[in-house]
Coordinates of C-alpha atoms and ligand atoms in Angstrom, one line a residue:
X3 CA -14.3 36.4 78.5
X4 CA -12.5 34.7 81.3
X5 CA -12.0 31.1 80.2
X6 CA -9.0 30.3 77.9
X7 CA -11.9 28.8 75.1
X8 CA -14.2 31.1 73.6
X9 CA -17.7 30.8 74.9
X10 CA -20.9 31.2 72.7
X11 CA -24.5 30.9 74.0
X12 CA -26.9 30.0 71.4
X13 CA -29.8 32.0 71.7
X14 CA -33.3 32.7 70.4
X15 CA -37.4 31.6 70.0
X16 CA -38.3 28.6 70.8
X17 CA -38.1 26.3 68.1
X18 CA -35.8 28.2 65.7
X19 CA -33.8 25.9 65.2
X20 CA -30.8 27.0 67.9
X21 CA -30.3 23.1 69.0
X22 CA -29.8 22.0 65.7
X23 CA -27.4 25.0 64.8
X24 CA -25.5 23.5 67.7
X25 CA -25.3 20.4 67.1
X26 CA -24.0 21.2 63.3
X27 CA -21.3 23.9 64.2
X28 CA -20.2 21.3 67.2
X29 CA -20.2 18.1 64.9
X30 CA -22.3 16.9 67.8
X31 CA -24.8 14.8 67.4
X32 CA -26.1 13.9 70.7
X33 CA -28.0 17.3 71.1
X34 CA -31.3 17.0 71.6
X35 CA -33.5 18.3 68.5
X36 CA -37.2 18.2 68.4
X37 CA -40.6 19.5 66.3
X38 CA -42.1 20.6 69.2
X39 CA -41.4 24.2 70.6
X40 CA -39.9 23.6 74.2
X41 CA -37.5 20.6 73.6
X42 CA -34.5 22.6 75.1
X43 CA -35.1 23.1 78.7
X44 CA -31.7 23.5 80.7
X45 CA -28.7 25.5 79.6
X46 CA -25.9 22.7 79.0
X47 CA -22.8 23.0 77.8
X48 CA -20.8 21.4 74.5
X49 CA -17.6 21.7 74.2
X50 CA -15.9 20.8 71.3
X51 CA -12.7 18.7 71.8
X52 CA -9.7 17.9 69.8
X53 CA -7.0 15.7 70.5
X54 CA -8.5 16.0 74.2
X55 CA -8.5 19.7 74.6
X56 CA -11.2 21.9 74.7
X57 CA -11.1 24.3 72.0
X58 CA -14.1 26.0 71.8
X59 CA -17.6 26.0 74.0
X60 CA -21.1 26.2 72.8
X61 CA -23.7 26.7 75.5
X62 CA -27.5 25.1 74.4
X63 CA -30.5 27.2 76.0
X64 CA -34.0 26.8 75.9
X65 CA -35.8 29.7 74.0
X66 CA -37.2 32.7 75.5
X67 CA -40.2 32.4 77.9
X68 CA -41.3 36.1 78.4
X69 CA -39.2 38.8 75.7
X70 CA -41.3 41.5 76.3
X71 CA -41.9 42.1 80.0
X72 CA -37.7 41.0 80.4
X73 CA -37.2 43.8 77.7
X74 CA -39.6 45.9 79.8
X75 CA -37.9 45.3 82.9
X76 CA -34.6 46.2 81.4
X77 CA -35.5 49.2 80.2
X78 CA -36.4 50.8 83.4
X79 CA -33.2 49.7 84.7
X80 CA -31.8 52.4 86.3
X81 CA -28.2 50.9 87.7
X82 CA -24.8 50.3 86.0
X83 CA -25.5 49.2 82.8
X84 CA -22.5 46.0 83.2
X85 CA -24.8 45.0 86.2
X86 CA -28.2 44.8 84.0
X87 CA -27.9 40.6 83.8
X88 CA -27.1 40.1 86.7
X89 CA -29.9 42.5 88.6
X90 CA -32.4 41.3 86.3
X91 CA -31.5 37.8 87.3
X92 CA -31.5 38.0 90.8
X93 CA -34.9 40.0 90.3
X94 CA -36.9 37.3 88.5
X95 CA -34.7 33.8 89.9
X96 CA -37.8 32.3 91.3
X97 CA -40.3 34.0 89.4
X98 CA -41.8 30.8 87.0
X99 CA -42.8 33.1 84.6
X100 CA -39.0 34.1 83.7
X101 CA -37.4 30.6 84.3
X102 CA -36.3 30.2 80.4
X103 CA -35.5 34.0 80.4
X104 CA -32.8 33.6 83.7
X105 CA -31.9 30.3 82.1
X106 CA -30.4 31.8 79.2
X107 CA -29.2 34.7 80.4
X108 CA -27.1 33.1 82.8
X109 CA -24.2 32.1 80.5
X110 CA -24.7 35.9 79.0
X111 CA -24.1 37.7 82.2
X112 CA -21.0 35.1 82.9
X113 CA -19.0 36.7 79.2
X114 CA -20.5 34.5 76.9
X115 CA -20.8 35.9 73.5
X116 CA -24.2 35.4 71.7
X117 CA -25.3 33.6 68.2
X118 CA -28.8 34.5 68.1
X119 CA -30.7 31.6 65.7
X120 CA -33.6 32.6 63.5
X121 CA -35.8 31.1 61.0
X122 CA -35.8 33.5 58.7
X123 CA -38.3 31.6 56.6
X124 CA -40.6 33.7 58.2
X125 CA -41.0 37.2 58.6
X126 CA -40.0 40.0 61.9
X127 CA -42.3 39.9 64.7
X128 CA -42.3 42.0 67.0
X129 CA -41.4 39.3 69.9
X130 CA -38.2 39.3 67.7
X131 CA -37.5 42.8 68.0
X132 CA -37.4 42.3 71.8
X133 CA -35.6 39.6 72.1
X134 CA -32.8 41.5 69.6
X135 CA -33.5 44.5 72.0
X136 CA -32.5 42.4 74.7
X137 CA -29.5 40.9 73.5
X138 CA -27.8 44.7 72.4
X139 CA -28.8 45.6 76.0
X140 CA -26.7 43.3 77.4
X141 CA -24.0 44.5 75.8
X142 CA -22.3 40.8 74.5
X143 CA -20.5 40.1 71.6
X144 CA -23.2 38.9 69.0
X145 CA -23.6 37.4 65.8
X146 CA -27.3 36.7 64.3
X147 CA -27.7 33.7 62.5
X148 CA -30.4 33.0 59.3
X149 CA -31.3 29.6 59.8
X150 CA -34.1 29.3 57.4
X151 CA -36.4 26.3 57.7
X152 CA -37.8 26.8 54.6
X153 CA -36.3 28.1 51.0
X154 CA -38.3 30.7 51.1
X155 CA -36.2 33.9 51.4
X156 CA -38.7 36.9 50.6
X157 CA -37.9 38.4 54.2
X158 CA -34.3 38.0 54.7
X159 CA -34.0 42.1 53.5
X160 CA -36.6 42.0 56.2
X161 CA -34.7 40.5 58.9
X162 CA -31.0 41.9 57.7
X163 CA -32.4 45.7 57.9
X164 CA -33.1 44.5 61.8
X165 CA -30.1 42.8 62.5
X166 CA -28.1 45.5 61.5
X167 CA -29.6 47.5 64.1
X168 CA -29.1 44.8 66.9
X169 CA -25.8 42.7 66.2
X170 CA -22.3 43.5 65.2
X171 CA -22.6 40.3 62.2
X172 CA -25.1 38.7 60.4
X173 CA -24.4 34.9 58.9
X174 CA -26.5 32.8 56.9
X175 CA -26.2 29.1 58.4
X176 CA -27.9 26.4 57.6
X177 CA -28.1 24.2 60.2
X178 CA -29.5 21.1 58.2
X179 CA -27.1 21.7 55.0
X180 CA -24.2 23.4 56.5
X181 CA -21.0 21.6 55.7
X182 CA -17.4 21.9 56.9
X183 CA -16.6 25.2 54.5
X184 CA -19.7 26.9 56.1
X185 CA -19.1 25.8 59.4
X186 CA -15.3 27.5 59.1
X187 CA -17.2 30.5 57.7
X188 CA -19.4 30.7 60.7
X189 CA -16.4 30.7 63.1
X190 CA -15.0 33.7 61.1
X191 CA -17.9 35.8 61.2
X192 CA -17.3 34.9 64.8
X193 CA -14.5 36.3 64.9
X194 CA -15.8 40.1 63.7
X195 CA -18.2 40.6 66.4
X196 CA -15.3 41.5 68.7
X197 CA -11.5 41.9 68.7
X198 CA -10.9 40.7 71.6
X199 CA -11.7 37.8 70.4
X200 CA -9.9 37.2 67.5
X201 CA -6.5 36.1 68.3
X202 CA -8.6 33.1 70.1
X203 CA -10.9 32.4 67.5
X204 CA -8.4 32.4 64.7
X205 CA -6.3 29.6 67.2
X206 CA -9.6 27.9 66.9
X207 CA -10.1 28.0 63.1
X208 CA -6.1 26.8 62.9
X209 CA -7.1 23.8 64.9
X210 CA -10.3 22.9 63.1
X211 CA -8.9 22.8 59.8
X212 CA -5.7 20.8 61.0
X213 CA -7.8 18.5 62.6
X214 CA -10.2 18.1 59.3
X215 CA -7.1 17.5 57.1
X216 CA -6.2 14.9 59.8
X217 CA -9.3 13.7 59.3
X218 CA -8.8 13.1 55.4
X219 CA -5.4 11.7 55.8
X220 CA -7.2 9.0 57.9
X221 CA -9.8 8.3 55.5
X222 CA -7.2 7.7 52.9
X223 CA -5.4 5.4 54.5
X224 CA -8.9 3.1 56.1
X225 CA -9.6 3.8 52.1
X226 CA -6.2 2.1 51.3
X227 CA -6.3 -0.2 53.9
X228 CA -9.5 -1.6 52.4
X229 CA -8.1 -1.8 49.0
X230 CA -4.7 -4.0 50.2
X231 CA -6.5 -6.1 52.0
X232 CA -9.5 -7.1 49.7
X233 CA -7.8 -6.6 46.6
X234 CA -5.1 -9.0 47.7
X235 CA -7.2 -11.5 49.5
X236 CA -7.0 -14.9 48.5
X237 CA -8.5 -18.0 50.3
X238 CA -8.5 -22.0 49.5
X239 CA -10.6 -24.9 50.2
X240 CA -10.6 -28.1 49.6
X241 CA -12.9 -29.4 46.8
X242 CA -15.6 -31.6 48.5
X243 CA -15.6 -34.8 46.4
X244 CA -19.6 -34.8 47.2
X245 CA -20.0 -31.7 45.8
X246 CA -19.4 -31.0 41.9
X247 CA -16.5 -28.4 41.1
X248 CA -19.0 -25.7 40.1
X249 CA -20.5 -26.2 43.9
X250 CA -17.6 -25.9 45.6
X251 CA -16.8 -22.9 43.6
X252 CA -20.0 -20.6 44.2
X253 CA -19.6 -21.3 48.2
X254 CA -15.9 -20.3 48.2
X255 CA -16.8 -17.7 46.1
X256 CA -20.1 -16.6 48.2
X257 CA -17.1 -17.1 51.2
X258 CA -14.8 -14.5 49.2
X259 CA -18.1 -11.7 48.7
X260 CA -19.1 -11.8 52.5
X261 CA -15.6 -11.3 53.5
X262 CA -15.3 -8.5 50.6
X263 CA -18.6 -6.4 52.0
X264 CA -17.8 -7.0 55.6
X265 CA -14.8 -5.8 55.1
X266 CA -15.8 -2.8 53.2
X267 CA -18.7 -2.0 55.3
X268 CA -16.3 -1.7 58.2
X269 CA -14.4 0.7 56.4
X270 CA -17.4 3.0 56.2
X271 CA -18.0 2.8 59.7
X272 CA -14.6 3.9 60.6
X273 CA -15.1 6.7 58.4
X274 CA -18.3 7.7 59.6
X275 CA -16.6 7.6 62.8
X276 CA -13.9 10.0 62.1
X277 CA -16.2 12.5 60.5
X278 CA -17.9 12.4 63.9
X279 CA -21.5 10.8 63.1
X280 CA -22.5 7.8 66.0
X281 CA -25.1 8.4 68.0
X282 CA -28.2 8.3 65.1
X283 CA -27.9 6.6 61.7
X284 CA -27.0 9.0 59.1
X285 CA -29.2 8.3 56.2
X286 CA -28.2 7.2 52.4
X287 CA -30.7 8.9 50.1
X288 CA -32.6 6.4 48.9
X289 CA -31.4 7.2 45.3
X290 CA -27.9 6.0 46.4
X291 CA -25.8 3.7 44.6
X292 CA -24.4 2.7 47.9
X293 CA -27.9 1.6 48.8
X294 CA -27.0 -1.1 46.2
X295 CA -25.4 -4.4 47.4
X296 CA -21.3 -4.3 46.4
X297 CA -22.2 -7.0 43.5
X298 CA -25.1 -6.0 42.3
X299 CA -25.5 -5.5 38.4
X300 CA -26.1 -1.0 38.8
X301 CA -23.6 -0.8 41.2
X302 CA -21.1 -2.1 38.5
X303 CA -23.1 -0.3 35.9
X304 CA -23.0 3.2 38.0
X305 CA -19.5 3.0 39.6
X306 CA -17.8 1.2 36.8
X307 CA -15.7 2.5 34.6
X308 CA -16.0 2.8 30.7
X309 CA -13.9 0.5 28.7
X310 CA -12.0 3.5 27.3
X311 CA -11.7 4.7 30.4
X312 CA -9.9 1.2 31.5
X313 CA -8.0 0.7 28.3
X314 CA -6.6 4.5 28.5
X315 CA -5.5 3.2 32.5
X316 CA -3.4 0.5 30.7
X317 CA -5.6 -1.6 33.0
X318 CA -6.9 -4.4 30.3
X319 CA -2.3 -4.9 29.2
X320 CA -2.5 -6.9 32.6
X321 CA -4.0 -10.2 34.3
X322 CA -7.3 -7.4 35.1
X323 CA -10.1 -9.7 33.4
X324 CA -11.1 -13.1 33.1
X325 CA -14.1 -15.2 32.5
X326 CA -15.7 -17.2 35.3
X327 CA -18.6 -17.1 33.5
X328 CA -19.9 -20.0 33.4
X329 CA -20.3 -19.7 37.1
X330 CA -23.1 -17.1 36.4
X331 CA -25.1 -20.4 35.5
X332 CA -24.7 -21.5 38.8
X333 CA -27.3 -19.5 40.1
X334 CA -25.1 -17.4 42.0
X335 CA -26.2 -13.8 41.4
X336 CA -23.3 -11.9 40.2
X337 CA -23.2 -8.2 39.0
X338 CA -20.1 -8.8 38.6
X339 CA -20.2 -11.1 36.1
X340 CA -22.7 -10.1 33.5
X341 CA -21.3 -6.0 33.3
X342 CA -18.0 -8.2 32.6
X343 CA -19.7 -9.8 29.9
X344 CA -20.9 -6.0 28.3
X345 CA -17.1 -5.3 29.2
X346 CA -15.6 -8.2 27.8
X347 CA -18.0 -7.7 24.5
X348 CA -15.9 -4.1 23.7
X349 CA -12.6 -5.3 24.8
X350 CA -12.7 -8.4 22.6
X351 CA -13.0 -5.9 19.8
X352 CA -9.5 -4.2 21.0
X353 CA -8.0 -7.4 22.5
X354 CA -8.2 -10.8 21.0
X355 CA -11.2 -11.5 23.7
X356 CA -10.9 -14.4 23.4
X357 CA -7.4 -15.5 24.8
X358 CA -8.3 -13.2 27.7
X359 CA -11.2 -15.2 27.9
X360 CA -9.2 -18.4 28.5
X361 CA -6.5 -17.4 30.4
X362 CA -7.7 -15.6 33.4
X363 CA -10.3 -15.9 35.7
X364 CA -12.5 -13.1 37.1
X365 CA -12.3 -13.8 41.0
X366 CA -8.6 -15.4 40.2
X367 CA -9.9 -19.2 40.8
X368 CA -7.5 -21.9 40.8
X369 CA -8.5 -25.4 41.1
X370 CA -5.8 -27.4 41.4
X371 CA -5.5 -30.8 42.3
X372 CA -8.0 -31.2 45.7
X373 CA -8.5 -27.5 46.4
X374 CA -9.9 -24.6 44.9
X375 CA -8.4 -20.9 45.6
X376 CA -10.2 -17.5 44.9
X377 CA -8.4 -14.0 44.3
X378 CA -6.5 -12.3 44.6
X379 CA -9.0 -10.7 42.2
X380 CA -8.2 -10.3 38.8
X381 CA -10.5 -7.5 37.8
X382 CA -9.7 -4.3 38.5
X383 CA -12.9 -2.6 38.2
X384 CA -13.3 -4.0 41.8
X385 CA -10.4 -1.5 42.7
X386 CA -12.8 1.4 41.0
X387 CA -15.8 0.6 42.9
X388 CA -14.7 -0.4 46.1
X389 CA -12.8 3.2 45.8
X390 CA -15.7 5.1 44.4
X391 CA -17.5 3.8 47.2
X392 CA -15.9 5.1 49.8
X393 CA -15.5 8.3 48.2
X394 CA -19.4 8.7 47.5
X395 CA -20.2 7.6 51.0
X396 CA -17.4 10.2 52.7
X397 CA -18.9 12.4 50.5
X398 CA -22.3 11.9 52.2
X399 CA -21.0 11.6 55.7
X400 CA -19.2 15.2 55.4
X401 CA -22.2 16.7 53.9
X402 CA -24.3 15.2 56.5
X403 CA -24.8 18.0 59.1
X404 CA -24.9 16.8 62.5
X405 CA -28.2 19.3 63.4
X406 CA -30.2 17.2 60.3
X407 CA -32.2 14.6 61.5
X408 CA -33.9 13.5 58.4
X409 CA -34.0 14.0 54.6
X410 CA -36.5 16.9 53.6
X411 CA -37.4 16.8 49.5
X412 CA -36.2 19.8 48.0
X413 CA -32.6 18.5 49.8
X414 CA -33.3 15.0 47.9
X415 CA -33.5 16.6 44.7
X416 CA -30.5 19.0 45.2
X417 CA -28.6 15.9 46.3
X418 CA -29.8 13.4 43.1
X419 CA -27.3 14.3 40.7
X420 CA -24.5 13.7 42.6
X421 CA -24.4 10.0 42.9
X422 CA -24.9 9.1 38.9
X423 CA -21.3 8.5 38.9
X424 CA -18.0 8.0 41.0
X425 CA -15.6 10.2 41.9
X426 CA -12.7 8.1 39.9
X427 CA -14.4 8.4 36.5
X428 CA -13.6 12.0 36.4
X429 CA -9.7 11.6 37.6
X430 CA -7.4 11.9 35.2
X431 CA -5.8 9.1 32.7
X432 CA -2.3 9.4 34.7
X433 CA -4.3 9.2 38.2
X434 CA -6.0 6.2 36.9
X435 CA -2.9 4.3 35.7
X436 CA -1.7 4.9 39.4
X437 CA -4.5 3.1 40.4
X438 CA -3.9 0.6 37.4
X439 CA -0.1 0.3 38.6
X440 CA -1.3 -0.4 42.3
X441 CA -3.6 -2.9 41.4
X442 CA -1.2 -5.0 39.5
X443 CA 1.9 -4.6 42.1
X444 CA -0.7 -6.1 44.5
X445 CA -1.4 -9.1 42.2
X446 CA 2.2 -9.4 41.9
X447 CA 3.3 -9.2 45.5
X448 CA 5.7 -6.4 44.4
X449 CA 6.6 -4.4 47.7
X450 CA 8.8 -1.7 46.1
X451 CA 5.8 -0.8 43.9
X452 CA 3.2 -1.3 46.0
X453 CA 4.7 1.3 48.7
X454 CA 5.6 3.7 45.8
X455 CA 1.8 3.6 44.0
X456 CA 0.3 3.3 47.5
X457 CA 1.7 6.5 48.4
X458 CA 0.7 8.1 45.4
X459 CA -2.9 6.5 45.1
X460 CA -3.0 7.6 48.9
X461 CA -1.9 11.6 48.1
X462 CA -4.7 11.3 45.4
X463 CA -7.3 10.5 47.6
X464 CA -6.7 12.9 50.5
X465 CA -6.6 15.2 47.2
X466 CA -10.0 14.2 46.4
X467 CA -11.2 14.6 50.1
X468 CA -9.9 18.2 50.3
X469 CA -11.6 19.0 46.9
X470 CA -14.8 17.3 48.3
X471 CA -14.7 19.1 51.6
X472 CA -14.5 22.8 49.8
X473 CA -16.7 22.1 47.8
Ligands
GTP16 N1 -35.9 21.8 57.3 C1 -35.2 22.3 58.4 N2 -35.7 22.0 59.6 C2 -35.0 22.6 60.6 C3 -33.8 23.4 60.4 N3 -33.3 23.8 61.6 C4 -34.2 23.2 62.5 N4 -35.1 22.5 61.9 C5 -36.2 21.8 62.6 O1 -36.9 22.7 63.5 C6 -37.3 22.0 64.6 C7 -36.8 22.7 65.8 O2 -35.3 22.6 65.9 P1 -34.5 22.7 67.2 O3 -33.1 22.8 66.9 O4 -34.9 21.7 68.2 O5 -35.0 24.2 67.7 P2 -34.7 24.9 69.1 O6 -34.6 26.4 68.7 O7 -33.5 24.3 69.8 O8 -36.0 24.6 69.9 P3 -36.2 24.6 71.5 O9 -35.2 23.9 72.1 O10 -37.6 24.0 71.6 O11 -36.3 26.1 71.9 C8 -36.8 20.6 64.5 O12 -37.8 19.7 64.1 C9 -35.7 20.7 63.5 O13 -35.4 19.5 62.8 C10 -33.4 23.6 59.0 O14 -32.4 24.3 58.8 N5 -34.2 23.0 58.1
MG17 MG1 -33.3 23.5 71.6

């Protein structure tokens, strides 16, 4: 191969699926993908960059026009055999009838290496042995690649008893489900089909997990970004003599929600960023918790932790709940408020309720004199959520493949269980007093301890990314 990057073609039928193998090994999701046969019609090239540099090239193609009279052709090829492509090229150029066939060959006969895409959904046709014939004739590097459409897998024996006749590995990649892990597994397969290759290819591996880990480490500190800045966001105004106290108090605190799930939904996009998704809307299935608003009553009953869970976090020993209550009246709809009342309810059986009651406020109000403040906030199930957010829709975004375009229902169903709860409700009782300790060194303005938890809290996310990402 003569460029310094390794070069694969992806190859095959029309309508295979080769576009949307692409798009998920590259993390690109500007390929084009499409129902009908035919979509791909021009070889293009996407290479996949990191930190600027090219590090490895896939080549699109369209699919093959004519299999059998190009396998034809090449069989009663009678000059060098490292000459086929490019004789057969020159032979059918301006030949219509080969167009897709020369297309694709093109990036073959130039030292590509081959991943040859099928549905193997369906059974071997015989179209499919010639195109396979094809491909060993030319001699490339090549890996064949099951991307089933369908669960159905009654004729992969089918399809591996070809391969093995035709290719030098056989992977099973789903172009629609396939997540990081898988994609690294792909590139190692890769890197049997020819040793030549391998020094490269392992460079390539190197650089893709570094740069995913890189990618965690980011997402833990927009996650921790997010928590600092809601969690210790605080605004006053002054109390409109025209409007009554309770008034003045739903609007700052309608003032203090807005800013809380702008701020959080920017988060996700700068996630969703990093993981490489832009270009079309990666859907939420529809099941989601995150398709609930931040406040809403299920998000806090989903994402929320128990009360043993919180007391065993130390979290209740601190300024972490208050009442507020009586704002509920206001017609304000907060979640928030009525799962604190079920929370409140069990913790006034530990705790004197009560004086908790009286004492602190949920949002941290203060009305004093001619202005009211809200937050910092008090309640540190909002540290929970706004955590176990982001970590459910990372989780989503990484196991979003860039070659799937839409939700298919046996996927939904695989997916449902999932989202029931968050992430943080299965971390340990130490993990969550971090989290606990974090939370109060915030309310507290406490720099030393912020910095010291923060780390921590930070290392247990990017922990919790890692763990999600081999999953
Ligand atoms: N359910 C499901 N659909 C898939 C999968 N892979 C591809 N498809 C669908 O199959 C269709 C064809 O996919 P493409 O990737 O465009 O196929 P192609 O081989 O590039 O097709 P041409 O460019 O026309 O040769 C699209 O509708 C894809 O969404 C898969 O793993 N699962
Ligand atoms: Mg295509």
């Amino acid at each position: 191969m003569a460029a310094s990057v390794p070069i694969f073609a992806i190859i095959g039928h029309p309508n295979e699926g080769k576009s949307s193998v692409l798009s998920t090994l590259a993390e690109d999701d500007t390929v084009r993908i499409s129902p009908i046969p035919g979509e791909t019609t021009e070889v293009q090239n996407f290479p996949v960059m990191i930190d600027g540099q090219e590090i490895i090239r896939f080549i699109d193609t369209p699919g093959f026009q004519n299999p059998r009279q190009t396998l034809a052709w090449m069989q009663d090829y009678k000059g060098p055999n490292n000459q086929l492509l490019t004789a057969f090229i020159a032979a059918h150029r301006d030949d219509p009838d080969f167009r897709d066939d020369c297309n694709l060959l093109t990036p073959v006969a130039a030292g590509a290496g081959v991943i040859f895409v099928v549905d193997g959904s369906r059974p071997v046709r015989n179209m499919d042995k010639a195109e396979m014939e094809i491909l060993r004739l030319t001699g490339a590097p090549r890996l064949a690649v099951i991307n089933s459409k369908e669960d159905d897998s009654s004729y992969l024996d089918n399809w591996n008893a070809e391969f093995r006749k035709h290719f030098n590995a056989i992977r099973v990649f789903n172009s629609s489900r396939a997540n990081y892990a898988q994609r690294i597994e792909l590139l190692e397969s890769l890197k049997a089909i020819d040793q030549q290759l391998e020094p490269l290819l392992k460079m390539v591996i190197t650089t893709y997990q570094s740069d995913w880990h890189a990618r965690n480490q980011r997402t833990a500190e927009l996650i921790l970004e997010l928590l600092r800045d809601v969690l210790g966001y605080h605004t006053t105004a002054p109390c409109d003599p025209k409007d009554n106290e309770t008034l003045s108090k739903q609007k700052l605190t309608q003032h203090y929600m807005d800013y809380v799930s702008r701020t959080e939904h920017q988060t996700h996009k700068a996630i969703r960023t990093l993981y490489k998704h832009h270009i079309f809307d990666l859907e939420l299935p529809p099941h989601s918790i995150l398709q609930e608003d931040l406040f809403s009553d299920k998000t806090w009953e989903f994402l929320g932790l128990t009360d043993k869970q919180l007391v065993l976090a130390g979290a209740i020993s601190g300024a972490t709940i208050g009442a507020g209550i009586d704002l509920a009246a206001g017609g304000v709809s907060f979640g928030v408020f009525s799962a604190l009342g079920g929370f409140l309810g069990a913790a006034g059986t530990l705790f004197k309720g009560k004086d908790l009651i009286d004492s602190f406020e949920l949002l941290g109000f203060k009305v004093g004199g001619e202005s009211i403040q809200v937050g910092p906030a008090r309640n540190i199930q909002l540290l929970f959520i706004l955590l176990d957010r982001c970590l459910l829709f990372t989780s989503h975004v990484i196991n979003w493949a860039h070659g799937r375009r839409d939700y298919d229902q046996a996927a939904l169903l695989r997916e449902q269980d999932g989202d029931k709860k968050g992430f943080t409700s299965n971390w340990s009782s130490d993990d969550r007093k971090v989290c606990s300790q974090f939370f109060m060194a915030l309310q507290k303005q406490d720099t030393d301890t912020l910095e010291k938890t923060g780390t921590r809290l930070y290392e247990m996310i990017v922990r919790q990314l890692q763990h999600m990402s081999e999953e």
